[in-house]
Amino acid sequence: MGKGLSNSEIAAVFSEIADILDLKNDNVFKIRAYRRAAQLIEGFEKPLSEVPDLEELPGIGRELAEKIWTLLKGEKLATLEKLRKEIEPGLLELLKIRGLGPKRVRTLNEKLGVKDLESFKQAVAGPEILELPGWGQKLVDDLKKSLGEFQKYSQRSRLDVAKVQAEEVVEWLKGAQGIERIEPAGSLRRRAETIGDIDILVTGKDANAVMEKFVGYPKVREVLSRGKTKSAVVLDSGIQVDVRFLEPESFGAGLHYFTGSKTHNIALRTLAKHKGLKISEYGVFRGAKRVAGRSEEEIYKLFGMDFIAPELREDRGELEAARTHKLPKLIELKDLKGDLQAHSEWTDGRNPISEIAARAKELGYAYIAMTDHSKSQRQAGGLSGGEMLKEWAEIDGLNRKLKGITILKGVELDILKDGGLDLPEKVLRQADIVLGSIHGNFNLSRAEQSARVLKAFSTGRVHVFAHPSTRLIGEREPIELDWEKIAPVMAKMKVAAEINASPHRLDVNGETAKYLKEQGLVFAISTDAHSLVGLQDMEYGVYTARRGWLEAQDVINTWGLSKLQKWLRERR
Ligand code: DGT
Ligand code: CA
Ligand code: CA
Ligand code: ZN
């Protein structure tokens, strides 16, 4: 564990260079080269530090390879440092707003003097922006909306981003003297959709050694506080990390308290009061006597409860279920036998089907569905009926050759604005699995949006409602759906709800999954992979399913292939 950058961090550096060059209206080929390299690195399967000859990678020439080496050594990149000085720092932040690309930011900067979030806010409110050539009311309204979403989420991190950074800090802290236990707590341990800050708990012999080690972490941008048993820092990425040192006899109590959620803690504290107990981060006390605190198990046991998995601690009935021994036996990653959404180079995925199938097999799966886009997804290279049949013919051929993995012939089918299906039924009948997706007309009313999907499901051709809310975490709000109306139809027509495992989506989320399970629905947890690394996102789908109280049997891709195929064929 050193200063060297990870693949995503290197990719982020190249993206930033591309963004700055783009804002400066620099050479398009140069910009494209950096963007392509960033994409390649982000999707690359192993750490670049393990690649003997970087120049052999497609799109990486001598110059980029040298830059990667500099970053792998943990050194700063002169190119980036120089470029950063050449533009207003606020302009880069604006690029994070959905709908604002370098070209638009450049126009705003040149014509209206926009240079940061604040001046952008004023610009979208004022009349001049509407005078810019090609900028109509619709665009400005959309930008206002994305600005709102950006502000709402910008203080929080995606689960995958926070998890990776927490793991690195944990590795680093393990190097401190006398460490006995170390656990990330808070929203990260509960696997919440977004993470405000990372909370890490440590116990051992020497609190001072832990604090010293922590504030010396190489990726610390700023130390906010440095105390005897608690310190807080901001990392280079902008995420805040709190580290607390606890005494071993109260580690369980501290872990419980700092895992939260706050509402779960408050509910348990109320229960404790009724029993004449007092619970705090130091333990459970009867009067002055500590009656539990070393482990979480011990604490729950004291209340006559089964152990409650962190993902369930949201005060949604888990305390009652734990007391009456009715907690679900939560699904685990190893229960998954296949992946039911992946894209190949037939549309917007990066790899040929054969490579995806080979990787799926390596992951231990028995099956994988290829679900390329249907024709309305033009920018993703969506396929017509005829092209889809060709893709499926290739899959038939591969299935005859491959051993130990079955490729399912699938499609991610657009549900059109009026609820129509994007491919003819006679084509769809030849698919093993049809995912129905909404990819446009996000602004329909709740009634219209619900009628739209109900019409599509009434055909009996859709097996899975993919990424139902269409939200993109931190970028796009969910659409309006009337689940009370939709869920019974899905149950009747045998449409499973997808838990899209991409950490950008996590859709449906845990809360909705719990409700839909109560309505009798089954689920598919799918990565929606567009590259081989994307197939590894399954864990985030599983966390989300666990937050929805799901058991293995609730999820169709934990079933064996023949049970799944039978379910897929039995249509009403
Ligand atoms: P975040 O960081 O916003 O994603 O969410 P959390 O849940 O990690 O919240 P955070 O970091 O403010 O605090 C960590 C845990 O500490 C929280 O989940 C429960 C506990 N906690 C914090 N403040 C309170 C409080 O006022 N009362 C109780 N009972 N627990 C609290
Ligand atoms: Ca936190
Ligand atoms: Ca915190
Ligand atoms: Zn999609």
Coordinates of C-alpha atoms and ligand atoms in Angstrom, one line a residue:
M1 CA 0.0 0.0 0.0
G2 CA 1.9 3.1 -1.2
K3 CA 1.3 6.3 -2.9
G4 CA 0.8 4.8 -6.3
L5 CA -2.5 5.5 -8.0
S6 CA -5.2 2.9 -8.8
N7 CA -6.6 2.4 -12.3
S8 CA -9.6 4.5 -11.5
E9 CA -7.5 7.3 -10.1
I10 CA -5.2 7.2 -13.2
A11 CA -8.3 7.2 -15.4
A12 CA -9.6 10.2 -13.5
V13 CA -6.3 12.1 -14.1
F14 CA -6.6 11.5 -17.8
S15 CA -10.2 12.5 -17.9
E16 CA -9.4 15.7 -16.1
I17 CA -6.6 16.5 -18.6
A18 CA -9.1 15.8 -21.4
D19 CA -11.7 18.0 -19.8
I20 CA -9.3 20.9 -19.3
L21 CA -8.0 20.6 -22.9
D22 CA -11.6 20.5 -24.1
L23 CA -12.5 23.6 -22.1
K24 CA -9.5 25.4 -23.6
N25 CA -10.7 24.3 -27.1
D26 CA -7.4 22.4 -27.7
N27 CA -6.6 19.9 -30.4
V28 CA -9.5 17.4 -30.8
F29 CA -7.2 14.4 -31.5
K30 CA -5.2 15.0 -28.4
I31 CA -8.4 15.3 -26.3
R32 CA -9.8 12.1 -27.8
A33 CA -6.6 10.2 -27.1
Y34 CA -6.8 11.1 -23.4
R35 CA -10.5 10.3 -23.2
R36 CA -9.9 6.9 -24.9
A37 CA -7.0 6.1 -22.6
A38 CA -9.1 7.0 -19.5
Q39 CA -11.9 4.7 -20.7
L40 CA -9.6 1.9 -21.4
I41 CA -7.9 2.2 -18.0
E42 CA -11.2 2.4 -16.1
G43 CA -12.4 -0.8 -17.8
F44 CA -9.0 -2.6 -17.5
E45 CA -9.2 -5.9 -15.7
K46 CA -6.0 -5.8 -13.7
P47 CA -3.9 -3.1 -12.0
L48 CA -1.8 -1.2 -14.5
S49 CA 1.2 -1.7 -12.1
E50 CA 1.1 -5.3 -13.1
V51 CA 1.3 -4.7 -16.9
P52 CA 4.9 -5.2 -18.0
D53 CA 4.7 -3.2 -21.2
L54 CA 2.1 -0.4 -21.1
E55 CA 2.8 0.6 -24.7
E56 CA 1.3 -2.7 -25.9
L57 CA -2.1 -1.6 -24.7
P58 CA -4.4 -0.3 -27.5
G59 CA -4.5 3.5 -27.5
I60 CA -1.5 3.9 -25.1
G61 CA 1.6 5.3 -26.9
R62 CA 5.0 6.2 -25.5
E63 CA 3.8 9.5 -24.1
L64 CA 0.8 8.2 -22.2
A65 CA 2.8 5.2 -21.0
E66 CA 5.4 7.5 -19.4
K67 CA 2.6 9.5 -17.7
I68 CA 1.1 6.3 -16.3
W69 CA 4.5 5.3 -14.9
T70 CA 4.8 8.7 -13.2
L71 CA 1.4 8.2 -11.6
L72 CA 2.2 4.6 -10.6
K73 CA 5.3 5.9 -8.8
G74 CA 3.0 8.2 -6.8
E75 CA 4.5 11.4 -8.4
K76 CA 2.5 14.4 -9.6
L77 CA 1.9 14.8 -13.3
A78 CA 3.5 18.1 -14.5
T79 CA 1.1 18.3 -17.5
L80 CA -1.9 18.3 -15.2
E81 CA -0.4 20.7 -12.6
K82 CA 0.3 23.1 -15.5
L83 CA -3.1 22.8 -17.1
R84 CA -4.9 23.3 -13.8
K85 CA -3.3 26.7 -13.5
E86 CA -4.5 27.7 -17.0
I87 CA -8.2 27.5 -16.3
E88 CA -10.7 28.7 -13.7
P89 CA -11.1 25.9 -11.2
G90 CA -14.8 26.4 -11.0
L91 CA -15.3 25.5 -14.6
L92 CA -14.3 21.9 -14.0
E93 CA -16.9 21.5 -11.4
L94 CA -19.5 22.6 -13.8
L95 CA -18.8 19.7 -16.0
K96 CA -20.2 17.4 -13.3
I97 CA -23.6 18.8 -14.0
R98 CA -25.6 16.6 -16.3
G99 CA -26.1 18.3 -19.6
L100 CA -23.1 20.6 -19.3
G101 CA -20.3 19.5 -21.5
P102 CA -17.1 21.4 -22.3
K103 CA -18.6 23.1 -25.3
R104 CA -21.5 24.5 -23.4
V105 CA -19.3 25.5 -20.4
R106 CA -17.0 27.3 -22.8
T107 CA -20.0 29.2 -24.3
L108 CA -21.2 30.2 -20.9
N109 CA -17.8 31.3 -19.9
E110 CA -17.1 33.3 -23.0
K111 CA -20.6 34.9 -23.5
L112 CA -21.9 35.3 -19.9
G113 CA -18.7 35.2 -17.8
V114 CA -19.8 32.1 -16.0
K115 CA -16.8 30.8 -14.1
D116 CA -18.1 28.6 -11.2
L117 CA -21.2 27.1 -9.7
E118 CA -22.3 30.4 -8.2
S119 CA -22.2 32.3 -11.5
F120 CA -23.8 29.4 -13.3
K121 CA -26.7 29.6 -10.8
Q122 CA -27.2 33.2 -11.6
A123 CA -26.9 32.6 -15.4
V124 CA -29.6 29.9 -15.5
A125 CA -31.9 32.2 -13.6
G126 CA -31.4 35.3 -15.9
P127 CA -32.7 36.1 -19.3
E128 CA -29.4 36.3 -21.3
I129 CA -28.9 32.6 -21.3
L130 CA -32.0 32.2 -23.5
E131 CA -30.4 34.4 -26.1
L132 CA -27.4 32.2 -26.7
P133 CA -27.6 30.7 -30.2
G134 CA -29.3 27.3 -29.9
W135 CA -30.1 27.5 -26.2
G136 CA -33.9 27.3 -25.9
Q137 CA -36.2 27.2 -22.9
K138 CA -36.2 23.4 -22.8
L139 CA -32.4 23.2 -22.5
V140 CA -32.4 25.8 -19.8
D141 CA -35.1 24.0 -17.8
D142 CA -33.2 20.8 -18.1
L143 CA -30.1 22.5 -16.8
K144 CA -31.9 24.0 -13.9
K145 CA -33.1 20.5 -13.0
S146 CA -29.7 18.9 -13.2
L147 CA -28.2 21.8 -11.2
G148 CA -30.7 21.0 -8.4
E149 CA -29.8 17.3 -8.5
F150 CA -26.1 18.1 -8.5
Q151 CA -26.4 20.3 -5.4
K152 CA -28.5 17.8 -3.6
Y153 CA -25.9 15.0 -4.0
S154 CA -22.6 16.6 -4.4
Q155 CA -21.8 16.3 -0.7
R156 CA -22.2 12.5 -0.8
S157 CA -20.2 9.7 -2.5
R158 CA -21.3 6.7 -4.4
L159 CA -21.1 3.4 -2.4
D160 CA -18.4 1.9 -4.7
V161 CA -16.2 5.0 -4.5
A162 CA -16.4 5.2 -0.7
K163 CA -15.9 1.5 -0.2
V164 CA -12.7 1.3 -2.2
Q165 CA -11.3 4.3 -0.4
A166 CA -12.3 3.0 3.0
E167 CA -10.6 -0.3 2.2
E168 CA -7.4 1.5 1.3
V169 CA -7.4 3.5 4.6
V170 CA -8.1 0.2 6.5
E171 CA -5.1 -1.4 4.8
W172 CA -2.9 1.6 5.7
L173 CA -4.1 1.6 9.4
K174 CA -3.3 -2.0 9.8
G175 CA 0.3 -0.9 9.7
A176 CA -0.1 0.9 13.0
Q177 CA 1.4 -0.6 16.1
G178 CA -0.8 -2.9 18.3
I179 CA -3.9 -2.9 16.2
E180 CA -6.4 -5.6 17.2
R181 CA -9.6 -4.9 15.3
I182 CA -10.5 -2.5 12.6
E183 CA -14.0 -2.1 11.1
P184 CA -15.6 0.5 8.8
A185 CA -19.0 1.5 10.4
G186 CA -21.7 4.0 9.5
S187 CA -23.6 4.1 6.3
L188 CA -20.8 2.3 4.5
R189 CA -21.2 -0.8 6.7
R190 CA -25.0 -0.6 6.2
R191 CA -24.2 -0.5 2.4
A192 CA -26.3 2.6 1.9
E193 CA -26.7 4.0 -1.6
T194 CA -24.6 7.0 -0.9
I195 CA -22.1 7.8 1.8
G196 CA -21.7 11.1 3.6
D197 CA -18.5 10.3 5.3
I198 CA -16.5 7.2 6.1
D199 CA -16.4 6.1 9.8
I200 CA -13.7 3.7 10.8
L201 CA -13.4 2.1 14.3
V202 CA -10.2 0.7 15.7
T203 CA -9.2 -1.1 18.9
G204 CA -5.8 -2.2 20.1
K205 CA -3.1 -1.3 22.5
D206 CA -2.0 2.2 21.4
A207 CA -4.5 4.9 20.4
N208 CA -1.8 7.4 19.7
A209 CA 0.0 5.1 17.2
V210 CA -3.3 4.7 15.3
M211 CA -4.0 8.5 15.2
E212 CA -0.4 9.2 14.1
K213 CA -0.6 6.6 11.4
F214 CA -4.0 7.9 10.2
V215 CA -3.1 11.5 9.8
G216 CA 0.1 10.4 7.9
Y217 CA -1.9 8.6 5.2
P218 CA -0.5 9.8 1.9
K219 CA -3.9 10.6 0.4
V220 CA -4.9 13.0 3.1
R221 CA -5.6 16.5 1.7
E222 CA -6.4 18.1 5.0
V223 CA -6.5 17.1 8.7
L224 CA -9.7 18.5 10.2
S225 CA -9.0 17.4 13.8
R226 CA -6.4 15.2 15.5
G227 CA -7.4 14.0 19.0
K228 CA -6.4 11.3 21.4
T229 CA -9.0 8.8 20.3
K230 CA -10.7 10.6 17.4
S231 CA -9.4 12.2 14.2
A232 CA -11.0 13.4 11.0
V233 CA -9.4 14.1 7.7
V234 CA -10.5 15.0 4.1
L235 CA -8.9 12.8 1.4
D236 CA -7.6 14.0 -2.0
S237 CA -10.9 12.7 -3.4
G238 CA -12.9 15.1 -1.2
I239 CA -14.3 12.3 1.0
Q240 CA -14.1 12.8 4.8
V241 CA -12.9 10.0 7.0
D242 CA -13.4 9.8 10.8
V243 CA -11.3 7.3 12.8
R244 CA -12.2 6.5 16.4
F245 CA -10.2 4.4 18.8
L246 CA -12.4 2.3 21.2
E247 CA -11.5 0.2 24.2
P248 CA -11.8 -3.6 23.5
E249 CA -14.5 -4.0 26.2
S250 CA -16.7 -1.5 24.5
F251 CA -15.8 -2.2 20.9
G252 CA -19.1 -4.0 20.1
A253 CA -21.1 -1.2 21.6
G254 CA -19.1 1.4 19.7
L255 CA -19.5 -0.6 16.5
H256 CA -23.2 -0.9 17.0
Y257 CA -23.6 2.8 17.8
F258 CA -21.5 4.1 15.0
T259 CA -23.0 1.7 12.4
G260 CA -26.4 3.2 13.1
S261 CA -28.6 4.1 11.5
K262 CA -29.5 6.8 13.9
T263 CA -33.2 5.7 13.7
H264 CA -32.2 2.1 14.5
N265 CA -30.2 3.3 17.5
I266 CA -33.0 5.4 18.8
A267 CA -35.5 2.5 18.5
L268 CA -33.2 0.2 20.4
R269 CA -32.5 2.8 23.0
T270 CA -36.2 3.2 23.6
L271 CA -36.5 -0.6 24.0
A272 CA -33.6 -0.5 26.5
K273 CA -35.3 2.1 28.6
H274 CA -38.4 -0.1 28.9
K275 CA -36.1 -2.9 30.2
G276 CA -34.4 -0.6 32.7
L277 CA -31.2 -0.6 30.7
K278 CA -29.2 2.2 29.2
I279 CA -27.3 1.8 25.9
S280 CA -24.6 4.0 24.7
E281 CA -21.5 3.8 22.5
Y282 CA -19.7 2.5 25.7
G283 CA -22.0 -0.5 26.4
V284 CA -25.3 -1.5 27.8
F285 CA -25.6 -0.6 31.5
R286 CA -27.9 -1.6 34.3
G287 CA -27.3 1.2 36.7
A288 CA -23.5 1.6 36.8
K289 CA -22.8 -2.0 35.7
R290 CA -21.9 -2.8 32.2
V291 CA -23.9 -5.8 31.1
A292 CA -22.8 -6.0 27.5
G293 CA -20.5 -4.2 25.0
R294 CA -17.7 -6.4 23.8
S295 CA -19.5 -7.6 20.7
E296 CA -22.7 -6.7 18.8
E297 CA -24.0 -10.3 19.2
E298 CA -23.8 -10.0 22.9
I299 CA -25.8 -6.8 22.8
Y300 CA -28.6 -8.1 20.6
K301 CA -28.7 -11.3 22.7
L302 CA -29.2 -9.2 25.9
F303 CA -32.4 -8.0 24.3
G304 CA -33.5 -11.5 23.3
M305 CA -32.8 -10.8 19.6
D306 CA -31.0 -12.5 16.8
F307 CA -28.1 -10.7 15.2
I308 CA -29.3 -8.0 12.8
A309 CA -27.2 -7.6 9.7
P310 CA -26.0 -4.0 9.2
E311 CA -27.9 -3.7 5.9
L312 CA -31.2 -4.1 7.8
R313 CA -30.6 -1.5 10.5
E314 CA -32.9 1.2 9.1
D315 CA -35.7 0.9 11.6
R316 CA -38.0 -0.8 9.1
G317 CA -39.2 -3.6 11.4
E318 CA -35.9 -5.4 12.0
L319 CA -35.9 -5.1 15.8
E320 CA -39.3 -6.8 16.0
A321 CA -38.3 -9.4 13.5
A322 CA -35.1 -10.1 15.4
R323 CA -37.1 -10.5 18.7
T324 CA -39.6 -12.9 17.1
H325 CA -36.8 -14.8 15.2
K326 CA -38.3 -13.9 11.9
L327 CA -35.4 -12.1 10.2
P328 CA -34.8 -13.2 6.6
K329 CA -31.9 -15.4 5.7
L330 CA -30.3 -12.8 3.6
I331 CA -29.0 -13.5 0.1
E332 CA -25.2 -13.6 -0.4
L333 CA -23.0 -13.0 -3.4
K334 CA -22.1 -16.7 -3.6
D335 CA -25.8 -17.6 -4.1
L336 CA -25.8 -16.0 -7.6
K337 CA -25.6 -18.5 -10.5
G338 CA -25.7 -16.1 -13.4
D339 CA -26.0 -12.5 -14.6
L340 CA -29.1 -11.4 -16.4
Q341 CA -28.1 -8.1 -18.0
A342 CA -24.9 -7.5 -20.0
H343 CA -24.0 -5.6 -23.2
S344 CA -21.6 -6.8 -25.9
E345 CA -20.0 -5.0 -28.8
W346 CA -23.1 -5.8 -30.8
T347 CA -24.3 -2.5 -29.2
D348 CA -22.7 -0.3 -26.6
G349 CA -20.6 -2.9 -24.7
R350 CA -16.9 -3.1 -25.1
N351 CA -16.3 -6.9 -25.6
P352 CA -17.3 -9.7 -27.9
I353 CA -19.8 -12.2 -26.5
S354 CA -17.2 -15.0 -26.3
E355 CA -15.1 -12.9 -23.9
I356 CA -18.0 -12.0 -21.7
A357 CA -19.1 -15.7 -21.5
A358 CA -15.6 -16.8 -20.7
R359 CA -15.4 -14.2 -17.8
A360 CA -18.9 -15.2 -16.6
K361 CA -17.6 -18.8 -16.4
E362 CA -14.5 -17.6 -14.4
L363 CA -16.8 -15.9 -12.0
G364 CA -18.4 -19.3 -11.3
Y365 CA -21.7 -18.6 -13.1
A366 CA -23.7 -21.3 -14.9
Y367 CA -25.3 -18.8 -17.3
I368 CA -25.2 -15.2 -18.6
A369 CA -27.8 -13.3 -20.5
M370 CA -26.6 -11.1 -23.4
T371 CA -29.1 -8.2 -23.4
D372 CA -28.1 -5.8 -26.1
H373 CA -30.2 -2.8 -26.9
S374 CA -33.2 -2.6 -29.2
K375 CA -33.4 -0.2 -32.2
S376 CA -34.7 3.0 -30.5
Q377 CA -31.4 3.2 -28.6
R378 CA -29.7 4.8 -31.6
Q379 CA -26.8 6.4 -29.7
A380 CA -26.1 2.9 -28.2
G381 CA -26.2 1.2 -31.6
G382 CA -29.6 -0.5 -30.8
L383 CA -30.4 -3.5 -33.0
S384 CA -33.3 -4.0 -35.4
G385 CA -35.2 -7.3 -35.3
G386 CA -33.1 -8.7 -38.1
E387 CA -29.8 -7.7 -36.4
M388 CA -31.0 -9.1 -33.1
L389 CA -31.7 -12.5 -34.8
K390 CA -28.1 -12.4 -36.1
E391 CA -26.8 -11.8 -32.7
W392 CA -28.8 -14.7 -31.3
A393 CA -27.6 -17.0 -34.2
E394 CA -24.0 -16.2 -33.0
I395 CA -25.1 -17.1 -29.5
D396 CA -26.5 -20.4 -30.7
G397 CA -23.2 -21.1 -32.3
L398 CA -21.2 -20.3 -29.2
N399 CA -23.5 -22.4 -27.0
R400 CA -22.8 -25.4 -29.2
K401 CA -19.0 -24.9 -28.6
L402 CA -18.9 -23.7 -25.0
K403 CA -18.7 -25.9 -22.0
G404 CA -19.7 -25.0 -18.4
I405 CA -21.6 -21.8 -19.3
T406 CA -24.9 -21.2 -21.2
I407 CA -25.5 -17.9 -22.9
L408 CA -29.1 -16.8 -22.8
K409 CA -30.4 -14.9 -25.8
G410 CA -31.7 -11.7 -24.4
V411 CA -32.6 -8.2 -25.3
E412 CA -32.9 -4.9 -23.4
L413 CA -36.1 -3.8 -25.0
D414 CA -37.2 -0.2 -25.0
I415 CA -40.6 0.4 -23.6
L416 CA -41.8 3.2 -25.9
K417 CA -43.5 6.3 -24.8
D418 CA -47.0 4.8 -25.5
G419 CA -46.1 1.5 -23.9
G420 CA -45.4 -0.2 -27.2
L421 CA -42.5 -2.6 -27.6
D422 CA -39.5 -1.6 -29.6
L423 CA -39.3 -4.9 -31.6
P424 CA -42.0 -7.1 -33.1
E425 CA -43.5 -9.9 -31.0
K426 CA -42.5 -12.5 -33.5
V427 CA -38.8 -11.6 -32.9
L428 CA -39.3 -11.4 -29.1
R429 CA -40.8 -14.8 -29.0
Q430 CA -37.3 -16.2 -30.1
A431 CA -35.6 -14.6 -27.1
D432 CA -34.8 -16.5 -24.0
I433 CA -35.2 -13.4 -21.9
V434 CA -36.6 -10.0 -22.5
L435 CA -35.8 -7.0 -20.2
G436 CA -38.2 -4.1 -20.5
S437 CA -36.5 -0.7 -20.0
I438 CA -37.4 2.9 -20.0
H439 CA -34.8 5.1 -21.7
G440 CA -36.6 8.3 -22.5
N441 CA -39.7 10.4 -21.7
F442 CA -38.7 10.5 -18.1
N443 CA -41.0 13.4 -17.3
L444 CA -44.4 11.7 -17.8
S445 CA -46.9 12.0 -14.9
R446 CA -47.2 9.2 -12.5
A447 CA -50.4 8.0 -14.1
E448 CA -48.9 8.2 -17.7
Q449 CA -45.7 6.5 -16.7
S450 CA -47.5 3.7 -14.9
A451 CA -50.0 3.2 -17.8
R452 CA -47.0 3.0 -20.1
V453 CA -45.3 0.1 -18.3
L454 CA -48.6 -1.7 -17.6
K455 CA -49.3 -1.7 -21.3
A456 CA -45.9 -3.2 -22.1
F457 CA -46.3 -5.9 -19.4
S458 CA -49.8 -6.8 -20.5
T459 CA -48.3 -8.3 -23.7
G460 CA -46.7 -11.1 -21.6
R461 CA -43.4 -10.6 -23.5
V462 CA -41.4 -8.9 -20.8
H463 CA -39.6 -11.1 -18.2
V464 CA -37.8 -8.4 -16.2
F465 CA -38.5 -4.7 -15.5
A466 CA -35.0 -3.4 -15.8
H467 CA -33.7 -0.4 -13.8
P468 CA -37.3 0.6 -13.1
S469 CA -36.8 4.0 -11.7
T470 CA -34.1 5.0 -14.3
R471 CA -32.4 7.1 -11.7
L472 CA -28.7 7.8 -11.9
I473 CA -27.3 8.4 -8.5
G474 CA -26.3 12.0 -8.2
E475 CA -27.2 12.7 -11.8
R476 CA -30.8 11.9 -12.6
E477 CA -33.9 11.7 -10.3
P478 CA -36.2 8.6 -10.5
I479 CA -39.3 8.7 -12.6
E480 CA -42.7 8.6 -11.1
L481 CA -44.2 5.1 -10.8
D482 CA -47.4 4.0 -9.0
W483 CA -46.1 0.7 -7.5
E484 CA -49.4 0.0 -5.9
K485 CA -50.9 -0.4 -9.3
I486 CA -47.8 -1.9 -11.1
A487 CA -46.8 -4.5 -8.6
P488 CA -50.0 -6.7 -8.8
V489 CA -49.7 -6.7 -12.6
M490 CA -46.1 -7.7 -12.5
A491 CA -47.0 -10.5 -10.0
K492 CA -49.8 -11.7 -12.3
M493 CA -47.8 -11.5 -15.6
K494 CA -44.6 -12.9 -14.0
V495 CA -42.5 -9.9 -14.5
A496 CA -39.5 -9.8 -12.1
A497 CA -38.2 -6.5 -10.8
E498 CA -34.5 -5.9 -11.5
I499 CA -32.1 -4.7 -8.9
N500 CA -29.6 -3.1 -11.2
A501 CA -26.2 -3.7 -9.5
S502 CA -24.4 -0.8 -11.2
P503 CA -23.4 1.5 -8.3
H504 CA -24.5 4.4 -10.5
R505 CA -28.1 2.9 -10.4
L506 CA -28.9 0.5 -7.5
D507 CA -32.3 0.3 -9.0
V508 CA -34.8 -0.7 -7.5
N509 CA -33.3 0.4 -4.2
G510 CA -33.6 -1.6 -0.9
E511 CA -36.7 0.1 0.3
T512 CA -38.6 -0.5 -2.9
A513 CA -37.4 -4.1 -3.1
K514 CA -38.7 -4.8 0.4
Y515 CA -42.1 -3.4 -0.6
L516 CA -42.2 -5.4 -3.9
K517 CA -41.2 -8.6 -2.1
E518 CA -44.2 -8.0 0.3
Q519 CA -46.3 -7.8 -2.9
G520 CA -45.2 -11.2 -4.0
L521 CA -42.6 -10.2 -6.7
V522 CA -39.4 -12.0 -7.6
F523 CA -36.2 -10.2 -8.6
A524 CA -33.2 -10.4 -10.9
I525 CA -29.9 -8.9 -9.7
S526 CA -28.0 -7.9 -12.8
T527 CA -24.8 -5.9 -13.4
D528 CA -25.8 -4.2 -16.7
A529 CA -22.1 -4.7 -17.6
H530 CA -20.7 -2.9 -20.6
S531 CA -17.2 -4.3 -20.0
L532 CA -15.6 -7.3 -18.3
V533 CA -14.9 -5.3 -15.1
G534 CA -18.5 -4.3 -15.1
L535 CA -19.4 -7.9 -14.4
Q536 CA -17.8 -7.4 -11.0
D537 CA -20.5 -5.0 -9.8
M538 CA -22.7 -7.8 -8.7
E539 CA -21.7 -7.3 -5.1
Y540 CA -23.5 -3.9 -5.0
G541 CA -26.7 -5.5 -6.3
V542 CA -26.4 -8.0 -3.5
Y543 CA -26.0 -5.4 -0.9
T544 CA -29.1 -3.6 -2.2
A545 CA -31.1 -6.9 -2.2
R546 CA -30.0 -7.4 1.4
R547 CA -31.2 -3.9 2.3
G548 CA -34.5 -5.1 0.7
W549 CA -34.7 -8.1 3.0
L550 CA -34.3 -10.5 0.1
E551 CA -33.4 -14.2 0.4
A552 CA -31.8 -16.3 -2.3
Q553 CA -35.1 -17.8 -3.4
D554 CA -36.5 -14.4 -4.1
V555 CA -33.9 -13.9 -6.9
I556 CA -34.3 -15.7 -10.1
N557 CA -30.6 -15.7 -10.9
T558 CA -29.9 -17.8 -7.8
W559 CA -31.9 -20.6 -9.4
G560 CA -30.4 -23.3 -11.4
L561 CA -30.6 -23.0 -15.2
S562 CA -33.4 -25.4 -15.8
K563 CA -35.6 -23.9 -13.1
L564 CA -34.9 -20.4 -14.5
Q565 CA -35.6 -21.5 -18.1
K566 CA -38.9 -23.1 -17.0
W567 CA -39.9 -19.8 -15.3
L568 CA -38.9 -17.8 -18.4
R569 CA -41.0 -20.0 -20.7
E570 CA -44.1 -20.2 -18.6
R571 CA -45.8 -17.0 -19.8
R572 CA -49.4 -15.9 -19.2
Ligands
DGT1 P1 -23.7 9.3 6.4 O1 -22.3 9.5 6.9 O2 -24.4 10.6 6.3 O3 -23.7 8.5 5.1 O4 -24.5 8.4 7.4 P2 -24.0 7.7 8.7 O5 -25.1 6.8 9.1 O6 -22.6 7.1 8.5 O7 -24.0 8.9 9.8 P3 -22.8 9.6 10.6 O8 -21.5 9.5 9.9 O9 -23.3 11.0 10.8 O10 -22.8 8.8 12.0 C1 -22.4 7.5 12.1 C2 -23.3 6.8 13.0 O11 -23.3 7.3 14.3 C3 -24.8 6.9 12.6 O12 -25.2 6.0 11.6 C4 -25.4 6.6 13.9 C5 -24.5 7.2 14.9 N1 -25.0 8.5 15.3 C6 -24.6 9.7 14.8 N2 -25.3 10.7 15.4 C7 -26.2 10.1 16.2 C8 -27.2 10.6 17.1 O13 -27.4 11.8 17.2 N3 -27.9 9.7 17.8 C9 -27.7 8.4 17.6 N4 -28.5 7.5 18.3 N5 -26.8 7.9 16.8 C10 -26.0 8.8 16.1
CA2 CA -20.8 8.2 8.0
CA3 CA -19.1 10.4 10.6
ZN4 ZN -30.7 0.3 -19.9

